[in-house]
Coordinates of C-alpha atoms and ligand atoms in Angstrom, one line a residue:
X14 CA 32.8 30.0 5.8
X15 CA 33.3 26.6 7.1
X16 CA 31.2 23.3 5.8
X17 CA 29.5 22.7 9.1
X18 CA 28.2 26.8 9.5
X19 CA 27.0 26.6 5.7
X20 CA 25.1 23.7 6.7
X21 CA 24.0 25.4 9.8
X22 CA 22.2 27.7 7.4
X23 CA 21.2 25.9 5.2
X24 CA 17.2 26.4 4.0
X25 CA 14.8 23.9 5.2
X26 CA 13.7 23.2 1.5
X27 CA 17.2 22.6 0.6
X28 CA 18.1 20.4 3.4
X29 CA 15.0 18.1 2.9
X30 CA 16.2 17.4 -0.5
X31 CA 19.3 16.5 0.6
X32 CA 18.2 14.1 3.0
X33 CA 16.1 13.1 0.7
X34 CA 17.5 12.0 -1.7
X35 CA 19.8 10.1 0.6
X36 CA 17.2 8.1 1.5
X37 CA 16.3 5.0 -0.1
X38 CA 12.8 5.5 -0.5
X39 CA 9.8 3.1 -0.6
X40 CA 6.5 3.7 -1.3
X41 CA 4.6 0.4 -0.5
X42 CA 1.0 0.7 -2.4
X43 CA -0.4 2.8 -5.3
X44 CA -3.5 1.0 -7.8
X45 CA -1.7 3.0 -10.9
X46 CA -2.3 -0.8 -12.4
X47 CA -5.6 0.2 -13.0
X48 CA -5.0 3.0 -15.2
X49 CA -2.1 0.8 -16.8
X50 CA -5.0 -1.3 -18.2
X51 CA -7.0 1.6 -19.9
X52 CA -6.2 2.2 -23.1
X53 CA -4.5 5.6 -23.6
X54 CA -1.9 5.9 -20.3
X55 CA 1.6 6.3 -21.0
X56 CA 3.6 6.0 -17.0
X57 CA 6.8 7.7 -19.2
X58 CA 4.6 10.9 -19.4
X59 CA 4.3 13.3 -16.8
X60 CA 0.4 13.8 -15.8
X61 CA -1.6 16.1 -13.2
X62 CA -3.5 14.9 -10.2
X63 CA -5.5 14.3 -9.2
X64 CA -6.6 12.3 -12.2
X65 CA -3.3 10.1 -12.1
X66 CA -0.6 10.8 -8.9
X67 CA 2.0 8.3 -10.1
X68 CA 4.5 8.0 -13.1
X69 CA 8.1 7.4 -14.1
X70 CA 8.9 11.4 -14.3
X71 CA 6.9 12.4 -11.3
X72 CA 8.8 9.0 -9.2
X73 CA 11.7 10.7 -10.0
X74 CA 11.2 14.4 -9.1
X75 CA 10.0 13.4 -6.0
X76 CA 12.9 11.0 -5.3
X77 CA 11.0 7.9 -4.8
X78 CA 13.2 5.0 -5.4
X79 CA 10.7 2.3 -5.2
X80 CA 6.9 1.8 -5.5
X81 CA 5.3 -1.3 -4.8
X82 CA 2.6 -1.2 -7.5
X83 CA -1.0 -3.6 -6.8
X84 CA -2.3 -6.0 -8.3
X85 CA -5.6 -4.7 -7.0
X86 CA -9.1 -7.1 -7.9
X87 CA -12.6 -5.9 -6.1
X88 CA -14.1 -8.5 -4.2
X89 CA -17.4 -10.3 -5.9
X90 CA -19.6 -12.8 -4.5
X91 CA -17.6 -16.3 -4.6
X92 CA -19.0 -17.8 -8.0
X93 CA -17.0 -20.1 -10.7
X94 CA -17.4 -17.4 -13.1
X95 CA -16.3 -14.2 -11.0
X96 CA -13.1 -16.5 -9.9
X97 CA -12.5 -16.9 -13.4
X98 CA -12.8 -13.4 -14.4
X99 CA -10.7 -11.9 -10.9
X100 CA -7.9 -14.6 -11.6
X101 CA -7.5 -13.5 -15.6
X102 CA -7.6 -9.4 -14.7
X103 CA -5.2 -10.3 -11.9
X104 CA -3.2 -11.7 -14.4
X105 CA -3.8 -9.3 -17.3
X106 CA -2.4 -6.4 -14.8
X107 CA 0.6 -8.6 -13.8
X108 CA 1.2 -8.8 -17.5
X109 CA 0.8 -4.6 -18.0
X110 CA 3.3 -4.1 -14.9
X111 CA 6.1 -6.3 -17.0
X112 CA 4.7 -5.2 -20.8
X113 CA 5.6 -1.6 -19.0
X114 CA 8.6 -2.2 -17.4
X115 CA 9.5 -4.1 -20.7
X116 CA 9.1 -0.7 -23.0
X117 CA 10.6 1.1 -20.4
X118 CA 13.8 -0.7 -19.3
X119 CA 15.6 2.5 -19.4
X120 CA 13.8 4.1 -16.6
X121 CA 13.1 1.6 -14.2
X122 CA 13.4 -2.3 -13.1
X123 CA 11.2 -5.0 -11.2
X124 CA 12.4 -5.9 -8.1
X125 CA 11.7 -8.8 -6.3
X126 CA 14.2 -9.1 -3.5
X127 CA 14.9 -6.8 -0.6
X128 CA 18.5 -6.0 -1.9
X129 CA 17.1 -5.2 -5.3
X130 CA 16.2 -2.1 -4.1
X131 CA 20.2 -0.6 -3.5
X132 CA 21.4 -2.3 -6.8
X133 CA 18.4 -0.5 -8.8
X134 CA 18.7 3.0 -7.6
X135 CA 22.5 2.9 -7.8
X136 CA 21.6 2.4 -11.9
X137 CA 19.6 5.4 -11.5
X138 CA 16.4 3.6 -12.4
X139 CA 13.2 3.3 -10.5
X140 CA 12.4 -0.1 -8.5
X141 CA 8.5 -1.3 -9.3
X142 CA 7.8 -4.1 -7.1
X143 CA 4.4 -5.8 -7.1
X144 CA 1.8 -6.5 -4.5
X145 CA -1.4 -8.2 -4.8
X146 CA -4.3 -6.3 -3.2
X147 CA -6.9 -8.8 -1.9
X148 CA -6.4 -12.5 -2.1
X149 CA -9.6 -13.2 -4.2
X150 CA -7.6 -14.5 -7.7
X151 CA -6.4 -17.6 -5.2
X152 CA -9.7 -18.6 -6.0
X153 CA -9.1 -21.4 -3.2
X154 CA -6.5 -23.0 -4.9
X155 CA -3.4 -23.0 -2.9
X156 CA -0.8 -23.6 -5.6
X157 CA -1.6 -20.0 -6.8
X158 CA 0.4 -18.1 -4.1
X159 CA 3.5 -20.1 -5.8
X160 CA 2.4 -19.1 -9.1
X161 CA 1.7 -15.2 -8.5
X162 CA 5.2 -15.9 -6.7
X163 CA 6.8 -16.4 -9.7
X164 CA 5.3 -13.9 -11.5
X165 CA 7.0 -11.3 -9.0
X166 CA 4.2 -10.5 -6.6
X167 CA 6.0 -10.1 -3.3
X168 CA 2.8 -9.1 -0.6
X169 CA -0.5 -10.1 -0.7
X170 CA -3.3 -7.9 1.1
X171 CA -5.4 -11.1 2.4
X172 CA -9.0 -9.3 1.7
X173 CA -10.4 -6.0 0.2
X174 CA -13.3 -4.7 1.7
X175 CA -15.5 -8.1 2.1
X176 CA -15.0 -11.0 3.9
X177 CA -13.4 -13.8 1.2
X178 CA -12.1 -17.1 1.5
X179 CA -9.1 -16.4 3.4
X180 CA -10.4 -14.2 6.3
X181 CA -13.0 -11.5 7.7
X182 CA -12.6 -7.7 6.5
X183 CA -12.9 -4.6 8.5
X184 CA -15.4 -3.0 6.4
X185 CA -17.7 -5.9 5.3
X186 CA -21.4 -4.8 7.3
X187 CA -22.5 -8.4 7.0
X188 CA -21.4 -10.3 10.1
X189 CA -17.9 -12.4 10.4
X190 CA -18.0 -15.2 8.1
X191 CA -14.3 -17.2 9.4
X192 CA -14.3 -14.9 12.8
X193 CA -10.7 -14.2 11.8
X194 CA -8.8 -16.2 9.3
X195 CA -10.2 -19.3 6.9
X196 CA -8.6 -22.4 7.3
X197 CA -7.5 -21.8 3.7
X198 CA -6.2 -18.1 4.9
X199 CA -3.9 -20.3 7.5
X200 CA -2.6 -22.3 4.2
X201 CA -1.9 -19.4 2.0
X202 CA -0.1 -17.7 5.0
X203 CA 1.8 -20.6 6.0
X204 CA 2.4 -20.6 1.8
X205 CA 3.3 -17.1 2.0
X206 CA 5.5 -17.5 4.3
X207 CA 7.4 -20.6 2.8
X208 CA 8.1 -18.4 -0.5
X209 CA 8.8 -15.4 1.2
X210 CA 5.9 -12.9 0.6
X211 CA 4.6 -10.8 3.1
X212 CA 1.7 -11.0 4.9
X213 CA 0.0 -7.8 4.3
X214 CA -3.1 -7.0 6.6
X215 CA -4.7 -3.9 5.3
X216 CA -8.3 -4.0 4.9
X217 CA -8.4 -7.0 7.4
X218 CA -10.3 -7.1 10.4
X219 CA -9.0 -6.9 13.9
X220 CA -9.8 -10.5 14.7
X221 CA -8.1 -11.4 11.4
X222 CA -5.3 -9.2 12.0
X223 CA -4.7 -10.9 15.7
X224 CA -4.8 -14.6 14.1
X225 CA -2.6 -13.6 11.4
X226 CA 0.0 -12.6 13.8
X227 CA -0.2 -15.6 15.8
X228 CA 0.0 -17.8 12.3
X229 CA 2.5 -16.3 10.5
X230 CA 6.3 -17.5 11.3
X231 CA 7.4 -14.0 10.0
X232 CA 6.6 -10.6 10.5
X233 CA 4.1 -9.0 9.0
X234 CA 2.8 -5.4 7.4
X235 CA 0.2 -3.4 6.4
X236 CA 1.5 -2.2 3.2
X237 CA -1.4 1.2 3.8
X238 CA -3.3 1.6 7.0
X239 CA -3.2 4.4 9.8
X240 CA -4.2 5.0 13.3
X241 CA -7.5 4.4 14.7
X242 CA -6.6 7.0 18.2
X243 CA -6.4 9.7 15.2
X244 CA -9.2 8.7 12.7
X245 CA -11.7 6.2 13.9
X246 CA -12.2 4.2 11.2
X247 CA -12.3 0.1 11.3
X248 CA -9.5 0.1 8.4
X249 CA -6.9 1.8 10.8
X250 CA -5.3 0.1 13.3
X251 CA -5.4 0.2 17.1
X252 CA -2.8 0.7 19.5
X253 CA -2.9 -2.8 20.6
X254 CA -2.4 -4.0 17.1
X255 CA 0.8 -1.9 16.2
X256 CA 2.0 -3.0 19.6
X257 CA 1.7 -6.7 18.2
X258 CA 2.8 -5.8 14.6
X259 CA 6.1 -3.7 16.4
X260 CA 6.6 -7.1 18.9
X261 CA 6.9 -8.9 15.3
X262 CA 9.1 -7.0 13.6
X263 CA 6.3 -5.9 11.4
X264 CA 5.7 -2.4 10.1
X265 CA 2.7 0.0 9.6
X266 CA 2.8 2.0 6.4
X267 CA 0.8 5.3 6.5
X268 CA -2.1 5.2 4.0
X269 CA -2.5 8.8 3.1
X270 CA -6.4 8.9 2.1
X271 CA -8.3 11.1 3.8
X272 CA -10.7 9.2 5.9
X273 CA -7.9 6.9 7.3
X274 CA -6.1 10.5 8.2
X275 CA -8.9 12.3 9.7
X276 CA -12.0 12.1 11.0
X277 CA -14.2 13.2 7.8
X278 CA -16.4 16.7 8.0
X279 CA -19.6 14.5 8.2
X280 CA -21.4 17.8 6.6
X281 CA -20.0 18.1 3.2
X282 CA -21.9 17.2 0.3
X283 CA -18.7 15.1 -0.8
X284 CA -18.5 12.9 2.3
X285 CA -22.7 12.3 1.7
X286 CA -22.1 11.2 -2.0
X287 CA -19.0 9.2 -0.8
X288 CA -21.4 7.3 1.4
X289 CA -24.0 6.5 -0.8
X290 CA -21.1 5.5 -3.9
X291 CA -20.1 3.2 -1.1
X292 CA -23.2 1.4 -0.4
X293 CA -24.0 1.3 -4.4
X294 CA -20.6 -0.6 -4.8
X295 CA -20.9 -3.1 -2.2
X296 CA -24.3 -4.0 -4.8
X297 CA -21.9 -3.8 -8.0
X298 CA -22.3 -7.4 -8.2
X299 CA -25.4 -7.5 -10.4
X300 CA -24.7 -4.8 -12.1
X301 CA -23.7 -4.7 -16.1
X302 CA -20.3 -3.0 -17.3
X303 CA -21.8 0.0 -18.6
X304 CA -23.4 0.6 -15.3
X305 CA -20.3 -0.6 -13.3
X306 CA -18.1 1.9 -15.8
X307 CA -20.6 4.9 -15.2
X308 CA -20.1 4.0 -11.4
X309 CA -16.5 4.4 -11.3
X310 CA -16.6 7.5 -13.4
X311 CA -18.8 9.0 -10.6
X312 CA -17.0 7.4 -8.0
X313 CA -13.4 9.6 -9.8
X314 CA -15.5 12.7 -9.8
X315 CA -16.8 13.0 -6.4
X316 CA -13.4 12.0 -5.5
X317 CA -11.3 15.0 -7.3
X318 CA -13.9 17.0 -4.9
X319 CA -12.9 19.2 -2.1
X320 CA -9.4 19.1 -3.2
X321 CA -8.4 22.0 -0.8
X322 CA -10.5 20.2 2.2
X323 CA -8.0 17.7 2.2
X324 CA -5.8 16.7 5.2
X325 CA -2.2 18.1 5.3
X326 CA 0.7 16.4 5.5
X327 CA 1.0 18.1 9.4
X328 CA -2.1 15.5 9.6
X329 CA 0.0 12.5 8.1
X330 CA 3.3 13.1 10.8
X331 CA 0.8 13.0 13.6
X332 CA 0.3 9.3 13.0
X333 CA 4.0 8.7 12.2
X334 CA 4.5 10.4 15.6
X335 CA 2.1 8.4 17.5
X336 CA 3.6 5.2 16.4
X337 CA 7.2 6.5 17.9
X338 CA 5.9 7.5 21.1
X339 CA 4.0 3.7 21.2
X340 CA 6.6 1.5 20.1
X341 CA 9.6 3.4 18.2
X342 CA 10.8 4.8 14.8
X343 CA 11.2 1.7 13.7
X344 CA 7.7 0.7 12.8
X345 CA 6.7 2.6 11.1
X346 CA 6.8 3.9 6.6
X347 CA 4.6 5.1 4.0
X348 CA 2.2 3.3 1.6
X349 CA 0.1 6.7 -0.2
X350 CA -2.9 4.4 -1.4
X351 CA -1.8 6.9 -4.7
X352 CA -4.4 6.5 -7.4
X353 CA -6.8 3.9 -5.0
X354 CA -8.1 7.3 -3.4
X355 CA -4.9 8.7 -1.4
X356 CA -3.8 12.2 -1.9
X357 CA -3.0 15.5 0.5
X358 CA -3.7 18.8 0.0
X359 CA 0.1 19.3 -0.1
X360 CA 1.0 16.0 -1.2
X361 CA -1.1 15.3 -3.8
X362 CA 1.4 12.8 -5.8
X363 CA 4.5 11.1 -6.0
X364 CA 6.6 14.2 -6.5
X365 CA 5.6 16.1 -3.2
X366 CA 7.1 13.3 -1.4
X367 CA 10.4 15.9 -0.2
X368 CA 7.6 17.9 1.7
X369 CA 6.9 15.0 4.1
X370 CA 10.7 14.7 5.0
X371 CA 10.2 18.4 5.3
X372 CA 7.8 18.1 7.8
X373 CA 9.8 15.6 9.6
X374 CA 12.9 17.5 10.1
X375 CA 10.3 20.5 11.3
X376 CA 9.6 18.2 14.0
X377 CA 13.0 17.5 14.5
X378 CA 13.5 13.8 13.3
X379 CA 16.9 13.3 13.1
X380 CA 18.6 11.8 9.4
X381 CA 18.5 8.4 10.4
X382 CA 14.9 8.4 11.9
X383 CA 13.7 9.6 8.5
X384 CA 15.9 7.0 6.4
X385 CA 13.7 4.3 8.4
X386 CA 10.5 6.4 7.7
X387 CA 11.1 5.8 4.0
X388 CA 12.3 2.6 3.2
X389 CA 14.3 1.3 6.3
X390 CA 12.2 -0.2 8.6
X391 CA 10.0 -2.0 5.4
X392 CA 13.5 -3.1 4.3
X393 CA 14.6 -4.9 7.9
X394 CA 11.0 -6.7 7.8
X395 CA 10.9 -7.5 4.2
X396 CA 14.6 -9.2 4.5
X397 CA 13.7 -11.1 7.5
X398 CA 10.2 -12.4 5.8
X399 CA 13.2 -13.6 3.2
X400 CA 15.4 -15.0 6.0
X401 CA 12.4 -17.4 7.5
X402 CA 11.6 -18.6 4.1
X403 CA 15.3 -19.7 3.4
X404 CA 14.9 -21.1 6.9
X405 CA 11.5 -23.1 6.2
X406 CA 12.8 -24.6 2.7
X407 CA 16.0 -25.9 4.2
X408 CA 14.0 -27.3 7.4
X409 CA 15.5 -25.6 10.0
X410 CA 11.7 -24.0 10.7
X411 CA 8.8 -26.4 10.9
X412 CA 5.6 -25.0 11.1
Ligands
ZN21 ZN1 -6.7 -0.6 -0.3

């Protein structure tokens, strides 16, 4: 039998993990910093979902080179003392990612550059890179960005789900506050994109999504959003917006969390208690840690609900086929939203990942479509976010 016929019948399952693994693969937002911070959670041990969806063993049975791990703070109301507390956890996670990556130096590696990526899975080790998820630890001082720079964060997500100081969010109910982005936010972007950090626009709203195009000098992502023609939610993004993100050179990663997936069964007990968890958080604010704590262990609960309701990953290549038809394959990745409240019936952590590339080659994406899917396309905009800065520090970019 010749090489090309035993390829011909190869099994499907088989031939995904091959491509797999060829891939370099990016995964660009979990919150598995949160659980870094509770006492008790070891990332070398292998745990179950949907409790915990991300660790060293499972990143590495499911062949995913990279995660880009947040540096996640909710928003508060804007006082001295909630600054001061948001800017210290911010930093006391920063400190867990390298305390982790310290004690487990033979597993995996921060990266901080594009190219880090390549040289770290050659070694056989797993790539953490670090985001920061909402812009609220600035705390309006612009020399921040620099200094979370230098502590290895690489994207920040400008807001959370309230408007803050650097621009308006999709899912705050109170009206605009900056109709778009602060005249800080056009600082810390302009900041950003001096030090060469990308612009990351999850969670902001379409107004803020449109000025940040316009301000920023490089391209731009959203490290986990998905489509709003599928699931009509205010957190996904419209056609018009990818068109303007694709135009950039920017990329869409595909949050895998139910409601940004599809269109939620609006008669389940789950999506009711959902709703009213919600509207209890966005009141958080004057509430004491024992009630906050008592919150979020409801909040896990009534998530690990309805576990086999979930969308499929047949759900999750419909958006990653809509953004080809619209503007291409080269738009478009993955950012699970893993432990922040993504998770598929069938891909319900890091070590299903081979069953999306399944999928893919189902629907006949070709090798080098699904090398883009995974890491290529966030690659390409991530290097040319690097390339502007080099061009803005040695003045041959003014702003
Ligand atoms: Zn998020």
């Amino acid at each position: 039998m010749s090489f090309s016929s035993e390829k011909n019948t190869e099994k499907p399952e088989k031939k995904a993990q091959r491509i797999h693994e060829k891939c370099l693969t990016v995964d660009t937002h979990c919150d598995t910093p949160m659980l870094m911070v509770e006492p008790g959670f070891n990332i070398r041990d292998e745990h179950k979902s949907p409790s915990s969806r991300v660790d060293l063993p499972r990143m590495k049975k499911g062949g995913l080179d990279a995660m880009f791990f947040a540096v996640f703070t909710a928003q508060k109301s804007r006082t001295e003392e909630n600054y001061n507390k948001t800017y210290a956890l911010a930093n006391q996670m920063i400190d867990s990612i390298h305390s982790m990556l310290k004690h487990n130096s033979d597993l995996a590696k921060l990266a901080t550059k594009s190219d880090d990526l390549a040289k770290i899975e050659k070694s056989g080790k797993r790539a953490i890179y670090i985001g920061m998820e909402n812009g609220f630890p600035l705390a309006k001082d612009i020399s921040r960005v620099e200094e979370f720079y230098k502590k290895g964060v690489r994207y920040i997500t400008l807001c959370h789900s309230s408007h803050n100081d650097i621009c308006d969010s999709s899912s705050d109910s109170k009206k605009a506050e900056h109709n778009g982005v602060s005249e800080f936010g056009k600082q810390v972007i302009a900041e950003m994109n001096r030090l060469g950090m990308m612009v990351d626009v999850s969670h902001a709203s379409d107004k803020s999504f449109f000025d940040a195009i316009e301000l920023s000098k490089a391209p731009i992502i959203a490290s986990h959003s998905s489509i709003r023609a599928i699931a009509q939610h205010n957190r996904n993004m419209t056609d018009e917006m990818i068109k303007k993100l694709a135009a950039k050179g920017g990329v869409i990663q595909i949050c895998l969390l139910d409601e940004y997936i599809k269109n939620p069964d609006t008669t389940t007990v789950k999506y009711h208690r959902l709703k009213d968890l919600h509207k209890r958080y966005s009141n958080s604010d004057k509430m004491t840690d024992a009630e906050k704590e008592a919150l979020y262990k409801e909040w896990n609960e009534v998530d690990a609900m309805d576990q086999d309701k979930l969308p499929t990953i047949k759900d999750l290549c419909d958006h990653i086929d809509h953004v080809k038809k619209l503007v291409g394959i080269d738009y478009v990745g993955i950012g699970s939203d893993f432990d922040g409240g993504g998770g598929l019936r069938d891909c319900a952590d890091v070590s299903q990942f081979p069953n999306i590339t399944m999928e893919l080659l189902r629907r006949g994406y070709t090798e080098s479509e699904i090398k883009k899917i995974w890491g290529g396309n966030l690659l390409r905009a991530f290097r040319e976010v690097e390339k502007v800065a080099v061009k803005m520090r040695t003045n041959q970019l003014h702003l």
